[in-house]
Each structure stands twice: as structure tokens, then as C-alpha cells.
Short mmCIF file of N, CA and C in Angstrom, two decimals:
data_model
loop_
_atom_site.label_atom_id
_atom_site.label_comp_id
_atom_site.label_asym_id
_atom_site.label_seq_id
_atom_site.Cartn_x
_atom_site.Cartn_y
_atom_site.Cartn_z
N MET A 1 4.96 -17.19 -2.71
CA MET A 1 4.10 -17.32 -3.70
C MET A 1 4.03 -16.18 -4.58
N SER A 2 4.43 -16.48 -5.92
CA SER A 2 4.35 -15.39 -6.88
C SER A 2 3.33 -16.05 -8.05
N ILE A 3 2.64 -14.99 -8.67
CA ILE A 3 1.73 -15.16 -9.78
C ILE A 3 1.89 -13.91 -10.57
N TRP A 4 1.98 -14.07 -11.93
CA TRP A 4 2.03 -12.93 -12.76
C TRP A 4 1.38 -13.13 -14.23
N TRP A 5 0.59 -12.33 -14.69
CA TRP A 5 0.19 -12.48 -16.08
C TRP A 5 0.16 -11.16 -16.84
N THR A 6 0.30 -11.12 -18.10
CA THR A 6 0.30 -10.08 -19.05
C THR A 6 -0.82 -10.19 -20.00
N LEU A 7 -1.55 -9.22 -20.22
CA LEU A 7 -2.53 -9.22 -21.45
C LEU A 7 -2.22 -8.23 -22.53
N GLN A 8 -2.41 -8.62 -23.74
CA GLN A 8 -2.29 -7.52 -24.77
C GLN A 8 -3.56 -7.46 -25.38
N LEU A 9 -4.42 -6.18 -25.22
CA LEU A 9 -5.71 -6.02 -25.28
C LEU A 9 -5.87 -5.04 -26.26
N ARG A 10 -6.92 -5.14 -27.22
CA ARG A 10 -7.31 -4.03 -28.21
C ARG A 10 -8.01 -2.83 -27.31
N ARG A 11 -7.70 -1.85 -27.88
CA ARG A 11 -8.23 -0.58 -27.38
C ARG A 11 -9.86 -0.51 -27.67
N ASP A 12 -10.45 -1.43 -27.07
CA ASP A 12 -12.03 -1.45 -27.05
C ASP A 12 -12.75 -1.71 -25.97
N ALA A 13 -13.65 -0.97 -25.45
CA ALA A 13 -14.59 -0.95 -24.31
C ALA A 13 -14.64 -2.37 -23.64
N ALA A 14 -14.84 -3.31 -24.59
CA ALA A 14 -15.11 -4.72 -24.04
C ALA A 14 -13.81 -5.46 -23.61
N SER A 15 -12.75 -4.61 -23.75
CA SER A 15 -11.38 -5.38 -22.98
C SER A 15 -11.52 -5.04 -21.42
N VAL A 16 -12.11 -3.89 -21.13
CA VAL A 16 -11.95 -3.62 -19.69
C VAL A 16 -12.58 -4.67 -18.74
N PRO A 17 -13.80 -5.20 -19.21
CA PRO A 17 -14.26 -6.22 -18.08
C PRO A 17 -13.55 -7.47 -18.04
N LEU A 18 -12.94 -7.76 -19.28
CA LEU A 18 -12.22 -8.80 -19.50
C LEU A 18 -10.93 -8.80 -18.52
N ALA A 19 -10.17 -7.66 -18.57
CA ALA A 19 -9.06 -7.63 -17.55
C ALA A 19 -9.64 -7.50 -16.14
N ARG A 20 -10.70 -6.89 -15.75
CA ARG A 20 -11.20 -6.85 -14.65
C ARG A 20 -11.40 -8.33 -14.06
N ARG A 21 -12.28 -9.09 -14.96
CA ARG A 21 -12.62 -10.40 -14.42
C ARG A 21 -11.44 -11.27 -14.33
N LEU A 22 -10.24 -11.37 -15.08
CA LEU A 22 -9.27 -12.05 -14.78
C LEU A 22 -8.62 -11.82 -13.74
N LEU A 23 -8.19 -10.33 -13.34
CA LEU A 23 -8.00 -10.02 -12.01
C LEU A 23 -8.58 -10.65 -10.77
N LEU A 24 -9.91 -10.36 -10.81
CA LEU A 24 -10.89 -10.86 -9.82
C LEU A 24 -10.64 -12.39 -9.61
N GLY A 25 -10.48 -12.85 -10.77
CA GLY A 25 -10.39 -14.50 -10.63
C GLY A 25 -9.23 -14.93 -10.08
N THR A 26 -8.16 -14.07 -10.43
CA THR A 26 -6.78 -14.56 -9.85
C THR A 26 -6.86 -14.33 -8.37
N MET A 27 -7.49 -13.12 -7.96
CA MET A 27 -7.27 -12.66 -6.51
C MET A 27 -8.30 -13.80 -5.71
N GLU A 28 -9.49 -14.14 -6.13
CA GLU A 28 -10.20 -15.06 -5.57
C GLU A 28 -9.55 -16.47 -5.55
N THR A 29 -8.99 -16.97 -6.40
CA THR A 29 -8.13 -18.19 -6.48
C THR A 29 -7.10 -18.12 -5.48
N ALA A 30 -6.31 -17.08 -5.51
CA ALA A 30 -5.34 -17.05 -4.35
C ALA A 30 -5.79 -16.63 -3.03
N GLY A 31 -7.13 -16.46 -2.70
CA GLY A 31 -7.43 -16.00 -1.46
C GLY A 31 -7.19 -14.74 -0.77
N VAL A 32 -7.22 -13.78 -1.76
CA VAL A 32 -7.38 -12.30 -1.22
C VAL A 32 -8.54 -11.89 -0.86
N GLU A 33 -8.48 -11.01 0.33
CA GLU A 33 -9.72 -10.69 0.81
C GLU A 33 -10.55 -9.96 -0.24
N SER A 34 -11.91 -9.99 -0.30
CA SER A 34 -12.72 -9.54 -1.39
C SER A 34 -12.79 -8.00 -1.36
N ASP A 35 -12.52 -7.25 -0.26
CA ASP A 35 -12.70 -5.77 -0.36
C ASP A 35 -11.25 -5.46 -0.95
N ILE A 36 -10.26 -6.06 -0.96
CA ILE A 36 -8.83 -5.47 -1.55
C ILE A 36 -8.95 -5.93 -3.04
N ALA A 37 -9.60 -6.98 -3.36
CA ALA A 37 -9.56 -7.50 -4.90
C ALA A 37 -10.66 -6.47 -5.29
N TYR A 38 -11.65 -6.04 -4.83
CA TYR A 38 -12.58 -5.16 -5.31
C TYR A 38 -12.06 -3.69 -5.82
N GLU A 39 -11.32 -3.36 -4.69
CA GLU A 39 -10.59 -1.97 -4.86
C GLU A 39 -9.53 -2.03 -6.13
N LEU A 40 -8.56 -3.08 -6.15
CA LEU A 40 -7.75 -3.25 -7.34
C LEU A 40 -8.51 -3.41 -8.51
N SER A 41 -9.73 -3.97 -8.54
CA SER A 41 -10.28 -4.15 -9.76
C SER A 41 -10.99 -2.83 -10.37
N VAL A 42 -11.43 -2.01 -9.37
CA VAL A 42 -11.94 -0.73 -9.86
C VAL A 42 -10.82 0.02 -10.22
N ALA A 43 -9.63 0.09 -9.59
CA ALA A 43 -8.23 0.97 -10.14
C ALA A 43 -7.93 0.38 -11.19
N LEU A 44 -7.99 -1.17 -11.63
CA LEU A 44 -7.53 -1.48 -12.94
C LEU A 44 -8.61 -1.19 -13.96
N SER A 45 -9.82 -1.02 -13.72
CA SER A 45 -10.66 -0.51 -14.82
C SER A 45 -10.83 0.72 -15.21
N GLU A 46 -10.34 1.48 -14.20
CA GLU A 46 -10.11 2.85 -14.50
C GLU A 46 -8.97 3.02 -15.45
N ALA A 47 -7.82 2.42 -14.92
CA ALA A 47 -6.58 2.77 -16.13
C ALA A 47 -6.76 2.01 -17.32
N CYS A 48 -7.68 0.97 -17.44
CA CYS A 48 -7.92 0.39 -18.71
C CYS A 48 -8.84 1.09 -19.45
N ALA A 49 -9.76 1.79 -18.96
CA ALA A 49 -10.64 2.80 -19.68
C ALA A 49 -9.89 3.82 -20.18
N ASN A 50 -8.91 4.48 -19.30
CA ASN A 50 -8.16 5.57 -19.76
C ASN A 50 -7.24 5.11 -21.07
N ALA A 51 -6.72 3.90 -20.99
CA ALA A 51 -5.97 3.39 -21.98
C ALA A 51 -6.70 3.31 -23.21
N VAL A 52 -8.27 2.93 -23.31
CA VAL A 52 -8.78 2.75 -24.34
C VAL A 52 -9.30 3.96 -24.74
N GLU A 53 -9.54 4.81 -24.10
CA GLU A 53 -10.04 6.36 -24.52
C GLU A 53 -8.81 7.24 -25.12
N HIS A 54 -7.60 7.20 -24.22
CA HIS A 54 -6.61 8.19 -24.73
C HIS A 54 -5.42 7.46 -25.31
N GLY A 55 -5.31 5.96 -25.27
CA GLY A 55 -4.08 5.24 -25.54
C GLY A 55 -3.52 5.06 -27.10
N GLY A 56 -4.21 5.77 -28.00
CA GLY A 56 -3.73 5.57 -29.34
C GLY A 56 -4.15 6.88 -29.98
N GLY A 57 -4.01 6.68 -31.19
CA GLY A 57 -4.23 7.77 -32.24
C GLY A 57 -3.68 7.02 -33.63
N ALA A 58 -3.87 8.04 -34.47
CA ALA A 58 -3.71 7.80 -36.01
C ALA A 58 -2.17 6.97 -36.16
N GLU A 59 -1.26 7.36 -35.46
CA GLU A 59 0.05 6.88 -35.67
C GLU A 59 0.37 5.76 -34.36
N HIS A 60 -0.49 5.55 -33.82
CA HIS A 60 -0.24 4.70 -32.61
C HIS A 60 -0.89 3.52 -32.73
N ASP A 61 -0.34 2.47 -32.18
CA ASP A 61 -0.97 0.96 -31.94
C ASP A 61 -2.27 1.03 -31.40
N GLU A 62 -3.10 0.05 -31.68
CA GLU A 62 -4.50 -0.02 -31.33
C GLU A 62 -4.65 -0.78 -30.28
N ASP A 63 -3.66 -1.13 -29.49
CA ASP A 63 -3.76 -2.12 -28.39
C ASP A 63 -2.98 -1.44 -27.24
N TYR A 64 -3.15 -2.17 -26.14
CA TYR A 64 -2.41 -1.73 -24.80
C TYR A 64 -2.25 -3.05 -23.82
N ARG A 65 -1.49 -2.99 -23.05
CA ARG A 65 -0.90 -3.98 -22.16
C ARG A 65 -1.27 -3.98 -20.82
N VAL A 66 -1.63 -4.90 -20.06
CA VAL A 66 -1.88 -4.96 -18.69
C VAL A 66 -1.15 -6.30 -18.12
N THR A 67 -0.36 -5.76 -17.09
CA THR A 67 0.53 -6.88 -16.21
C THR A 67 -0.03 -6.65 -14.94
N ALA A 68 -0.06 -7.88 -14.29
CA ALA A 68 -0.49 -7.90 -12.92
C ALA A 68 0.54 -8.87 -12.38
N TYR A 69 1.10 -8.33 -11.09
CA TYR A 69 2.14 -9.23 -10.14
C TYR A 69 1.55 -9.44 -8.90
N LEU A 70 1.19 -10.64 -8.39
CA LEU A 70 1.10 -10.81 -7.08
C LEU A 70 2.20 -11.59 -6.50
N ASN A 71 3.03 -10.94 -5.65
CA ASN A 71 4.24 -11.42 -5.10
C ASN A 71 4.21 -11.14 -3.55
N GLY A 72 4.18 -12.24 -2.74
CA GLY A 72 3.91 -12.24 -1.33
C GLY A 72 2.62 -11.32 -1.03
N ASP A 73 2.73 -10.45 -0.23
CA ASP A 73 1.65 -9.58 0.28
C ASP A 73 1.38 -8.35 -0.46
N MET A 74 1.92 -8.32 -1.83
CA MET A 74 2.07 -6.92 -2.75
C MET A 74 1.38 -7.46 -4.00
N CYS A 75 0.57 -6.55 -4.49
CA CYS A 75 -0.01 -6.61 -5.74
C CYS A 75 0.48 -5.55 -6.58
N ARG A 76 1.22 -5.66 -7.63
CA ARG A 76 1.42 -4.60 -8.63
C ARG A 76 0.75 -4.65 -9.91
N ILE A 77 0.14 -3.74 -10.24
CA ILE A 77 -0.48 -3.68 -11.65
C ILE A 77 -0.19 -2.55 -12.60
N GLU A 78 0.26 -2.87 -13.84
CA GLU A 78 0.69 -1.84 -14.74
C GLU A 78 -0.09 -1.80 -16.03
N VAL A 79 -0.46 -0.66 -16.46
CA VAL A 79 -1.24 -0.43 -17.57
C VAL A 79 -0.49 0.28 -18.60
N THR A 80 -0.16 0.02 -19.60
CA THR A 80 0.81 0.60 -20.59
C THR A 80 0.09 0.78 -21.93
N ASP A 81 0.09 1.97 -22.67
CA ASP A 81 -0.55 2.24 -23.92
C ASP A 81 0.48 2.88 -24.86
N HIS A 82 0.04 3.09 -26.01
CA HIS A 82 1.00 3.74 -27.05
C HIS A 82 0.42 4.98 -27.37
N GLY A 83 -0.10 5.77 -26.72
CA GLY A 83 -0.85 7.02 -26.97
C GLY A 83 0.03 8.22 -26.77
N PRO A 84 -0.39 9.49 -26.85
CA PRO A 84 0.36 10.63 -26.65
C PRO A 84 0.82 10.93 -25.38
N GLY A 85 0.53 10.22 -24.47
CA GLY A 85 1.23 10.27 -23.08
C GLY A 85 0.26 11.20 -22.26
N PHE A 86 0.89 11.58 -21.05
CA PHE A 86 0.03 12.66 -20.30
C PHE A 86 0.48 13.95 -20.60
N PRO A 87 -0.52 14.93 -20.90
CA PRO A 87 -0.14 16.25 -21.37
C PRO A 87 0.60 16.94 -20.14
N VAL A 88 1.72 17.58 -20.42
CA VAL A 88 2.44 18.18 -19.45
C VAL A 88 1.64 19.39 -18.57
N GLU A 89 0.94 20.07 -19.45
CA GLU A 89 -0.14 21.31 -18.74
C GLU A 89 -1.13 20.68 -17.91
N SER A 90 -1.34 19.59 -17.94
CA SER A 90 -2.48 18.89 -17.17
C SER A 90 -2.04 17.85 -16.14
N PRO A 91 -1.67 18.40 -14.74
CA PRO A 91 -1.10 17.27 -14.03
C PRO A 91 -2.18 16.40 -13.51
N VAL A 92 -1.80 15.16 -13.35
CA VAL A 92 -2.66 14.17 -12.65
C VAL A 92 -3.09 14.34 -11.29
N PRO A 93 -4.24 14.44 -10.94
CA PRO A 93 -4.73 14.93 -9.81
C PRO A 93 -4.13 14.05 -8.72
N ALA A 94 -3.76 14.70 -7.46
CA ALA A 94 -3.13 14.12 -6.34
C ALA A 94 -4.32 13.78 -5.36
N VAL A 95 -3.79 13.00 -4.58
CA VAL A 95 -4.75 12.58 -3.15
C VAL A 95 -3.76 12.89 -2.14
N ALA A 96 -4.32 13.51 -1.31
CA ALA A 96 -3.89 14.01 0.21
C ALA A 96 -2.85 12.72 0.45
N GLY A 97 -1.49 13.01 0.69
CA GLY A 97 -0.73 11.91 1.47
C GLY A 97 -0.35 10.69 0.47
N SER A 98 -0.43 10.95 -0.94
CA SER A 98 0.04 10.01 -1.78
C SER A 98 1.33 10.62 -2.22
N ARG A 99 2.05 9.52 -2.73
CA ARG A 99 3.30 9.86 -3.34
C ARG A 99 3.72 9.01 -4.56
N ALA A 100 4.58 9.29 -5.57
CA ALA A 100 4.75 8.64 -6.57
C ALA A 100 6.36 8.77 -6.72
N ARG A 101 6.86 7.98 -7.63
CA ARG A 101 8.19 8.10 -8.05
C ARG A 101 8.38 8.04 -9.60
N THR A 102 9.71 8.70 -10.06
CA THR A 102 9.61 8.64 -11.48
C THR A 102 10.66 7.79 -11.95
N ALA A 103 10.36 7.14 -13.04
CA ALA A 103 11.21 5.95 -13.77
C ALA A 103 12.10 6.66 -14.53
N SER A 104 13.35 6.02 -14.55
CA SER A 104 14.60 6.75 -15.41
C SER A 104 14.11 6.83 -16.74
N GLY A 105 14.18 8.28 -17.14
CA GLY A 105 14.11 8.53 -18.74
C GLY A 105 12.62 8.97 -18.82
N ALA A 106 11.63 8.87 -17.94
CA ALA A 106 10.25 9.20 -18.08
C ALA A 106 9.89 10.46 -17.37
N SER A 107 9.07 11.23 -17.98
CA SER A 107 8.53 12.32 -17.24
C SER A 107 7.31 11.88 -16.42
N GLU A 108 6.96 12.52 -15.41
CA GLU A 108 5.95 12.10 -14.24
C GLU A 108 5.31 13.29 -13.97
N THR A 109 3.85 13.06 -14.02
CA THR A 109 2.80 14.18 -13.70
C THR A 109 2.34 13.67 -12.47
N GLY A 110 1.44 14.58 -11.60
CA GLY A 110 0.67 14.04 -10.57
C GLY A 110 1.20 14.12 -9.16
N LEU A 111 2.15 14.98 -8.97
CA LEU A 111 2.74 14.90 -7.59
C LEU A 111 1.89 16.16 -7.02
N ALA A 112 1.37 16.94 -7.57
CA ALA A 112 0.54 18.13 -7.20
C ALA A 112 -0.55 18.38 -8.34
N GLY A 113 -1.42 19.14 -7.88
CA GLY A 113 -2.42 19.74 -8.98
C GLY A 113 -3.95 19.16 -8.81
N THR A 114 -4.73 19.62 -9.73
CA THR A 114 -6.09 19.32 -9.77
C THR A 114 -6.40 18.62 -11.02
N GLY A 115 -5.34 18.40 -11.80
CA GLY A 115 -5.87 17.65 -13.06
C GLY A 115 -6.79 18.78 -14.24
N GLY A 116 -6.36 20.11 -13.98
CA GLY A 116 -6.78 21.05 -14.91
C GLY A 116 -8.10 21.55 -14.49
N ALA A 117 -8.40 21.28 -13.12
CA ALA A 117 -9.94 21.94 -12.62
C ALA A 117 -9.84 23.29 -12.76
N LEU A 118 -11.00 23.78 -12.98
CA LEU A 118 -11.15 25.26 -12.72
C LEU A 118 -10.93 25.90 -11.45
N ALA A 119 -10.62 26.95 -10.91
CA ALA A 119 -10.58 27.46 -9.76
C ALA A 119 -11.84 26.95 -8.82
N GLY A 120 -11.71 26.44 -7.68
CA GLY A 120 -12.88 26.30 -7.01
C GLY A 120 -13.60 25.01 -7.27
N GLU A 121 -13.12 24.45 -8.39
CA GLU A 121 -13.86 23.12 -8.80
C GLU A 121 -13.43 22.04 -8.05
N ALA A 122 -14.01 21.06 -7.51
CA ALA A 122 -13.61 19.90 -6.80
C ALA A 122 -13.40 18.91 -7.94
N VAL A 123 -12.26 18.04 -7.57
CA VAL A 123 -11.84 16.88 -8.48
C VAL A 123 -13.13 16.16 -9.00
N GLY A 124 -14.10 15.84 -8.03
CA GLY A 124 -15.21 14.98 -8.45
C GLY A 124 -16.17 15.78 -9.49
N GLU A 125 -15.97 17.07 -9.54
CA GLU A 125 -16.86 17.63 -10.69
C GLU A 125 -16.33 17.95 -11.91
N GLN A 126 -14.92 17.49 -12.07
CA GLN A 126 -14.30 17.77 -13.42
C GLN A 126 -14.73 16.74 -14.47
N GLU A 127 -14.76 17.08 -15.80
CA GLU A 127 -15.15 16.30 -16.84
C GLU A 127 -14.07 15.07 -17.06
N SER A 128 -12.65 15.39 -16.60
CA SER A 128 -11.69 14.26 -16.84
C SER A 128 -10.79 14.37 -15.66
N GLY A 129 -10.02 13.27 -15.52
CA GLY A 129 -9.24 13.26 -14.30
C GLY A 129 -9.77 12.26 -13.26
N ARG A 130 -11.14 12.03 -13.32
CA ARG A 130 -11.54 11.05 -11.96
C ARG A 130 -10.97 9.72 -11.87
N GLY A 131 -10.78 9.37 -13.17
CA GLY A 131 -10.24 7.76 -13.10
C GLY A 131 -8.89 7.70 -12.43
N LEU A 132 -8.03 8.66 -12.44
CA LEU A 132 -6.45 8.77 -12.20
C LEU A 132 -6.91 9.17 -10.53
N PHE A 133 -7.77 9.85 -10.30
CA PHE A 133 -7.92 10.28 -8.81
C PHE A 133 -8.39 9.04 -8.10
N LEU A 134 -9.23 8.21 -8.68
CA LEU A 134 -9.89 6.92 -7.90
C LEU A 134 -8.64 6.06 -7.77
N ILE A 135 -7.87 5.82 -8.97
CA ILE A 135 -6.78 5.08 -8.87
C ILE A 135 -5.83 5.31 -7.70
N ARG A 136 -5.61 6.74 -7.40
CA ARG A 136 -4.70 7.07 -6.28
C ARG A 136 -5.16 6.84 -5.18
N ALA A 137 -6.65 7.16 -5.19
CA ALA A 137 -7.30 6.90 -3.75
C ALA A 137 -7.40 5.42 -3.33
N LEU A 138 -7.55 4.50 -4.29
CA LEU A 138 -7.71 3.08 -3.98
C LEU A 138 -6.35 2.28 -3.76
N ALA A 139 -5.24 2.71 -4.30
CA ALA A 139 -3.99 2.03 -4.26
C ALA A 139 -3.10 2.54 -3.23
N ASP A 140 -2.01 1.79 -2.88
CA ASP A 140 -1.16 2.45 -1.61
C ASP A 140 -0.12 3.15 -2.17
N HIS A 141 0.30 2.71 -3.41
CA HIS A 141 1.29 3.59 -4.04
C HIS A 141 1.22 3.69 -5.67
N VAL A 142 1.18 4.78 -6.24
CA VAL A 142 0.87 5.11 -7.63
C VAL A 142 2.12 5.71 -8.37
N ARG A 143 2.43 5.32 -9.61
CA ARG A 143 3.47 5.88 -10.44
C ARG A 143 2.64 6.19 -11.73
N PHE A 144 2.87 7.42 -12.32
CA PHE A 144 2.55 7.71 -13.62
C PHE A 144 3.59 8.16 -14.49
N ARG A 145 4.06 7.14 -15.57
CA ARG A 145 5.19 7.48 -16.47
C ARG A 145 4.53 7.74 -17.89
N SER A 146 5.35 8.96 -18.46
CA SER A 146 4.81 9.50 -19.87
C SER A 146 6.02 9.60 -20.63
N GLN A 147 5.92 9.12 -21.93
CA GLN A 147 6.98 9.43 -23.00
C GLN A 147 5.85 10.18 -23.84
N PRO A 148 6.25 11.41 -23.88
CA PRO A 148 5.16 12.05 -24.91
C PRO A 148 5.28 11.64 -26.16
N GLY A 149 4.20 11.10 -26.85
CA GLY A 149 4.30 10.78 -28.12
C GLY A 149 4.37 9.10 -28.09
N SER A 150 4.94 8.78 -27.01
CA SER A 150 5.22 7.21 -27.12
C SER A 150 4.12 6.37 -26.15
N GLY A 151 3.58 7.05 -25.34
CA GLY A 151 2.64 6.29 -24.44
C GLY A 151 2.77 6.70 -23.06
N ALA A 152 1.98 6.20 -22.27
CA ALA A 152 1.81 6.31 -20.66
C ALA A 152 1.86 5.04 -20.15
N CYS A 153 2.31 4.97 -18.97
CA CYS A 153 2.16 3.77 -18.09
C CYS A 153 1.56 4.13 -16.79
N VAL A 154 0.39 3.54 -16.24
CA VAL A 154 0.09 3.69 -14.82
C VAL A 154 0.36 2.49 -14.18
N SER A 155 1.07 2.67 -13.09
CA SER A 155 1.56 1.43 -12.33
C SER A 155 1.05 1.60 -10.79
N PHE A 156 0.66 0.59 -10.21
CA PHE A 156 0.10 0.95 -8.82
C PHE A 156 0.07 -0.25 -7.96
N ASP A 157 0.27 0.04 -6.81
CA ASP A 157 0.83 -1.39 -6.00
C ASP A 157 -0.38 -1.31 -4.74
N LYS A 158 -0.72 -2.55 -4.23
CA LYS A 158 -1.55 -2.63 -2.96
C LYS A 158 -0.99 -3.71 -2.02
N ILE A 159 -1.04 -3.37 -0.90
CA ILE A 159 -0.88 -4.43 0.20
C ILE A 159 -2.09 -5.34 0.18
N LEU A 160 -1.87 -6.83 0.15
CA LEU A 160 -2.66 -7.75 0.21
C LEU A 160 -3.04 -8.13 1.43
N LYS A 161 -4.34 -8.25 1.72
CA LYS A 161 -4.96 -8.97 2.78
C LYS A 161 -5.70 -10.53 2.50
N TRP A 162 -5.43 -11.52 3.25
CA TRP A 162 -5.87 -12.75 2.70
C TRP A 162 -6.97 -13.29 3.71
N ARG A 163 -7.77 -14.19 3.07
CA ARG A 163 -8.74 -14.61 3.69
C ARG A 163 -8.26 -15.87 4.44
N GLU A 164 -8.93 -16.25 5.55
CA GLU A 164 -8.62 -17.26 6.41
C GLU A 164 -8.33 -18.64 5.68
N ASP A 165 -9.31 -19.00 4.57
CA ASP A 165 -9.05 -19.91 3.88
C ASP A 165 -8.25 -20.03 2.73
N ALA A 166 -7.38 -19.16 2.47
CA ALA A 166 -6.44 -18.71 1.40
C ALA A 166 -5.64 -20.06 1.15
N LEU A 167 -5.73 -20.43 -0.23
CA LEU A 167 -4.78 -21.49 -0.38
C LEU A 167 -3.33 -21.11 -0.75
N LEU A 168 -3.25 -19.94 -1.27
CA LEU A 168 -1.83 -19.55 -1.72
C LEU A 168 -1.46 -18.37 -0.73
N LYS A 169 -1.86 -18.12 0.58
CA LYS A 169 -1.45 -17.18 1.28
C LYS A 169 -0.13 -16.93 1.48
N ALA A 170 0.40 -15.80 1.38
CA ALA A 170 2.17 -15.51 1.71
C ALA A 170 2.24 -15.82 2.89
N VAL A 171 3.64 -16.47 2.94
CA VAL A 171 4.09 -16.77 4.36
C VAL A 171 5.10 -15.79 4.95
#
């Protein structure tokens, strides 16, 4: 079983719950366990909120793209914007045991670091970076790709668990 969809959304706060509700509806219809669907929806909301806040500018498009793929027992979500990308000097917060891969031609941040936290400051106490930290904590595999001046892509995967009554359960 395979399901995928793509949304082209305006960089507006109202677009975040739209993407989240579509994902939750897809997961509910497919028969994904509610805890897994909720975790993915929180990670998606954080990625969308980052695209809305940071994904544009004077010379950048005022939209962003969300793509979700459910393929067998895996869900992959990608949120891509047209903003300045991740700053090189401010790495994405890492979660212990997480790993990421770099796409060809893209720089990647986030294999280590505290997202610019001050010495002794916990990730949860920072003013920024909590959303990326949450995405890493909720997903099984996360990639942060950045093309400085051309945008960023946050891509994350999670292994799905199915309800007993799932209509579209992967075989």
C-alpha cells in the first residue's frame, strides 16, 4: 500500500493546522495507531511552523511545500521552503542517538551541537531550535538539507504501527 500527497501552502500560520489535519486524516483512514499519528502530526506542525517563520523573505517565494509518503510500514514527510536556509554558525540541535544523512549538493547541519545555546543552557530553555529538537525526538530518522539563499528541507521518517482494524495495513 502506498499513499502520497503534496501541498503547496502560503507562509501563513493558518496553513499549519491544515497540513496537520490532512496528515491526521490520512493516518486515521489508513489505520495507523493514534500515538504514531499524533507524534508525526506534532513533528509536521513544528516543521511547518519553521517554514512559516523562517522560510521566506524579500526575494523569496511566499509559499512552502509539504509532501507526505506512506509506503508500507514507513511514513516520510518533507517540508521545503524558499528561505535563507539554515545558518552555518547555528547547528540544528541533536538528540542522543539520532543520525542524519546529507543529500548530494546540499549542506547539512545538526549532527552535533546545541542550536546556538549558551554554555550551560538546556535545549528546552533556548529561544529557538526547540521545534527542530522535537522533530528529532519524535521521528526515527531526520535529515536537514540547506541550500543557503535557496531554502531548506526538513525530511523525517517514522516506522508505522497499525490498528487491528486497519483497512490499508501494509502486508
